[in-house]
mmCIF file of C-alpha atoms in Angstrom:
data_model
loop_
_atom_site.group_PDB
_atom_site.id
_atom_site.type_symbol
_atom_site.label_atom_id
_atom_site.label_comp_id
_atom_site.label_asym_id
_atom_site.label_seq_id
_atom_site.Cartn_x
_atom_site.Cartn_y
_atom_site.Cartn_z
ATOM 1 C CA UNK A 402 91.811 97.388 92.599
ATOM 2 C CA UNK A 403 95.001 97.411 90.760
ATOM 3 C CA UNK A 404 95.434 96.668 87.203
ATOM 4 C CA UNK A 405 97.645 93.164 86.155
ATOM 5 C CA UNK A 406 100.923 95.610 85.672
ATOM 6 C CA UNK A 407 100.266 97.307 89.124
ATOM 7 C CA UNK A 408 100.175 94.422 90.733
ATOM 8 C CA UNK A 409 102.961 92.750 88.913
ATOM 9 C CA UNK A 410 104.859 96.116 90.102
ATOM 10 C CA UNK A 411 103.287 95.721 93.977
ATOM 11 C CA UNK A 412 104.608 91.994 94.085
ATOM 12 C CA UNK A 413 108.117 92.440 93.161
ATOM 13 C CA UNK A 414 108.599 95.978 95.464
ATOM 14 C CA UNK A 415 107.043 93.673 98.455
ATOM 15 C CA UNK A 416 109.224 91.134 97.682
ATOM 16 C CA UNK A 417 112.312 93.132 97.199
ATOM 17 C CA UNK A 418 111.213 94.897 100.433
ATOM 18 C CA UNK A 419 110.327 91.435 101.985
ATOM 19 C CA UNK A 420 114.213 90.276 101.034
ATOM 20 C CA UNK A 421 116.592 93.120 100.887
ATOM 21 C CA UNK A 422 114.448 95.806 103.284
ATOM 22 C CA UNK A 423 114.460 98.055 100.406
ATOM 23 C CA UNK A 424 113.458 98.688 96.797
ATOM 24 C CA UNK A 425 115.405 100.296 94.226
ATOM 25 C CA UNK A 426 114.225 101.594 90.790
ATOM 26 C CA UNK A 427 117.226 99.582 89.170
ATOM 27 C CA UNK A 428 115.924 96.885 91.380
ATOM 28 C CA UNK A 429 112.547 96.714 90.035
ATOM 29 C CA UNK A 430 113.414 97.024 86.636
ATOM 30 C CA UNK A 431 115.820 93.973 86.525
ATOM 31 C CA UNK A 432 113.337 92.068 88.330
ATOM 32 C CA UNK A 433 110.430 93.029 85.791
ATOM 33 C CA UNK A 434 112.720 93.402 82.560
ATOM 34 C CA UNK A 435 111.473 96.880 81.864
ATOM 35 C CA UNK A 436 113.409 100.325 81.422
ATOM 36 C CA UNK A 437 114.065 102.375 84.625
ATOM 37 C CA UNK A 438 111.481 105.604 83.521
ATOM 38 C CA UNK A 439 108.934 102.860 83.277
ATOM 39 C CA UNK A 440 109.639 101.639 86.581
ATOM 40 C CA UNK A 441 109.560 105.360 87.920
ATOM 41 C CA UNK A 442 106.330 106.420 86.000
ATOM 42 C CA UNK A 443 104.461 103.422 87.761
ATOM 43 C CA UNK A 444 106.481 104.280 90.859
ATOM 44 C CA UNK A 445 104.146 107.585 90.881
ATOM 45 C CA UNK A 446 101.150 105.961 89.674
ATOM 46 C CA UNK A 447 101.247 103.782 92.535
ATOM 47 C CA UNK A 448 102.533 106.546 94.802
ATOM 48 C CA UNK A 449 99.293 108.772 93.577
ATOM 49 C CA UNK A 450 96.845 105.541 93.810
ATOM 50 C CA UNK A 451 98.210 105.295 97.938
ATOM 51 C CA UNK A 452 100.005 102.227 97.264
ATOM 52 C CA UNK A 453 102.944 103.447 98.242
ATOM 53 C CA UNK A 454 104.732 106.711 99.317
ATOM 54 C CA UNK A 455 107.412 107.655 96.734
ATOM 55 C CA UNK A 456 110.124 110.492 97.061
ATOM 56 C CA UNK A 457 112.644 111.358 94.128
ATOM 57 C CA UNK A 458 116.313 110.375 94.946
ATOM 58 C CA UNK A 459 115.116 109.087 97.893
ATOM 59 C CA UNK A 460 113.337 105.661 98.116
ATOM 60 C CA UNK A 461 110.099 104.352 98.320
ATOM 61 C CA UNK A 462 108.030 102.893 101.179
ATOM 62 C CA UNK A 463 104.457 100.661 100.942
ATOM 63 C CA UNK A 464 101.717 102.111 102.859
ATOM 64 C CA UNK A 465 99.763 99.933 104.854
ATOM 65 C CA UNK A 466 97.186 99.857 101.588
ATOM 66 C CA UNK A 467 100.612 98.656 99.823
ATOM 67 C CA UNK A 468 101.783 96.292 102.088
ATOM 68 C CA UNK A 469 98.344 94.136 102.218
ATOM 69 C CA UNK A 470 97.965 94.074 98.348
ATOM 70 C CA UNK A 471 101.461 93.022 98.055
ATOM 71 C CA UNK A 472 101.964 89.919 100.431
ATOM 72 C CA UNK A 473 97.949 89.245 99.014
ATOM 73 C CA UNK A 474 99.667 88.744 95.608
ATOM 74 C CA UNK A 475 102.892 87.280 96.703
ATOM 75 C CA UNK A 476 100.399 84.642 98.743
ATOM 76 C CA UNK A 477 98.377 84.127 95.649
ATOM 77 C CA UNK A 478 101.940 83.783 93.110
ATOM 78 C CA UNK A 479 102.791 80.825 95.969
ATOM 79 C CA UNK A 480 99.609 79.660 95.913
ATOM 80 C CA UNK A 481 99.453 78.817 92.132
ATOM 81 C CA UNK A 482 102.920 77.356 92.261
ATOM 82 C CA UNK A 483 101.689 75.006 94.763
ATOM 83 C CA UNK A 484 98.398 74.190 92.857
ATOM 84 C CA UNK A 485 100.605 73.481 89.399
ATOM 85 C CA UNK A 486 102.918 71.405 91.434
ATOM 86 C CA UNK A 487 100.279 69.256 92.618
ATOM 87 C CA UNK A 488 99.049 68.527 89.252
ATOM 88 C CA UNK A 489 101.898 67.431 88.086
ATOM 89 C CA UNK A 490 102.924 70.032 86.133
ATOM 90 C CA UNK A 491 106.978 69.891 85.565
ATOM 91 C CA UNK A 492 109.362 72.259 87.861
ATOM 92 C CA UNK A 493 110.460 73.911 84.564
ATOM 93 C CA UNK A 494 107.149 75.317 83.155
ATOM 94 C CA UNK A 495 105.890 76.482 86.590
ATOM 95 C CA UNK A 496 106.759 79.965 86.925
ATOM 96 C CA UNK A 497 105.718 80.517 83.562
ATOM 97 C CA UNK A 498 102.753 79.545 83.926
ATOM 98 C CA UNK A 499 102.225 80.890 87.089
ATOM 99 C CA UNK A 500 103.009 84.568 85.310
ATOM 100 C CA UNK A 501 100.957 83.387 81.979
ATOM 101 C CA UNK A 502 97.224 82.549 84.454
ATOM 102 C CA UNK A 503 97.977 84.792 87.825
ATOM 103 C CA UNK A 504 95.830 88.101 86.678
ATOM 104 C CA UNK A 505 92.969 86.096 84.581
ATOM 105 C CA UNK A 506 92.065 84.226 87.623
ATOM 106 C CA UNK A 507 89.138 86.320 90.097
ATOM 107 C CA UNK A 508 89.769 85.903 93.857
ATOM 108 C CA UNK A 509 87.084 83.338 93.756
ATOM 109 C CA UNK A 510 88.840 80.815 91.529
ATOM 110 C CA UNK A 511 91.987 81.410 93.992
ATOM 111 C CA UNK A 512 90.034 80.510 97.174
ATOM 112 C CA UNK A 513 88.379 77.545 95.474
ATOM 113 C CA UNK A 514 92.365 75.964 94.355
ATOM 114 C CA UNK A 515 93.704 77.193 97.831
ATOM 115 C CA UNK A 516 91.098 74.827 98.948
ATOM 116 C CA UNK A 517 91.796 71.936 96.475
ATOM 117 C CA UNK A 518 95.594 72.530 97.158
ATOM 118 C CA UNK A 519 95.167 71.472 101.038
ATOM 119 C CA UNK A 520 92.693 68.709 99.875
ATOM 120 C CA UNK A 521 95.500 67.101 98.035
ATOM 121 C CA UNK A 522 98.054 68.037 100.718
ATOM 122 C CA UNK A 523 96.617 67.049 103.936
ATOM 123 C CA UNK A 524 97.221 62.987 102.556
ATOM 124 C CA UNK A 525 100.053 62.119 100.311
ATOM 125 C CA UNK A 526 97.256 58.643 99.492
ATOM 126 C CA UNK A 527 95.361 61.553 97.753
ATOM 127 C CA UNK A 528 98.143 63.370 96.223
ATOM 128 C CA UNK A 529 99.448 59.562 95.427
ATOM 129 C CA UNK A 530 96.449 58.906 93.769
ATOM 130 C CA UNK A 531 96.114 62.242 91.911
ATOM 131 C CA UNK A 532 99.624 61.621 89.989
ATOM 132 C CA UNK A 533 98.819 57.902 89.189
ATOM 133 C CA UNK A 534 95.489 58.892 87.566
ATOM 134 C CA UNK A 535 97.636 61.444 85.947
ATOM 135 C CA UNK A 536 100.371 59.121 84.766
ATOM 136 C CA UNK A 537 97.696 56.482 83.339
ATOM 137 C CA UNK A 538 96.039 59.929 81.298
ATOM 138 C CA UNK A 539 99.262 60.467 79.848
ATOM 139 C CA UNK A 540 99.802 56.616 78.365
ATOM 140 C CA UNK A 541 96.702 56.682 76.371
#
């Protein structure tokens, strides 16, 4: 399994891949706010670890082993946006906080708020209900 700074290095080369069809050192360091020889030392970590295949001055490419890890954590980034959104949590906060809880939370917890997420989504009475409670919490 890949540490929290692999996979925060998976996600953003899947979705760079996912929007652009490629994924540039440069790229990935804007995106992650590091320095390009960080970028290309975990470039070849991942590259060893068969994440993805990596040649100098060339590119990169996800292997299939890549590829499922990365729309897994991409899935699981949406997920949590979802999940804050539904609590009520303002627009402002939630990728933030999404970044702050995404790698302290086992697969587990995920599966259990995917399923709480499409409780509260399959009936807006529910998700109604959810932000009134919320609203009287936050009066007293």
């Amino acid at each position: 399994m890949p540490t929290p700074s692999m996979e925060d290095y998976l996600e953003r080369i899947y979705r760079l891949i996912d929007e652009k069809g490629y994924a540039r050192v440069s790229d990935i360091a804007e995106g992650l706010e590091v320095h390009p020889s960080s970028v290309t030392k975990m470039i070849q970590k991942l590259d060893k670890d068969q994440y993805l295949i990596y040649e100098k001055y060339r590119g990169l490419i996800l292997t299939s082993k890549g590829k499922k890890i990365g729309k897994r954590l991409v899935d699981r980034h949406h997920l949590l946006e979802s999940f804050l959104s539904v609590i009520g949590v303002q627009h402002e906060n939630i990728y933030r906080d999404v970044e702050g809880i995404e790698h302290h939370l086992s697969w587990d917890s995920i599966t259990c708020i995917e399923t709480l997420v499409e409780y509260f989504n399959r009936d807006d009475a529910r998700r109604s209900e959810l932000m009134r409670i919320r609203a009287e919490l936050d009066t007293e």
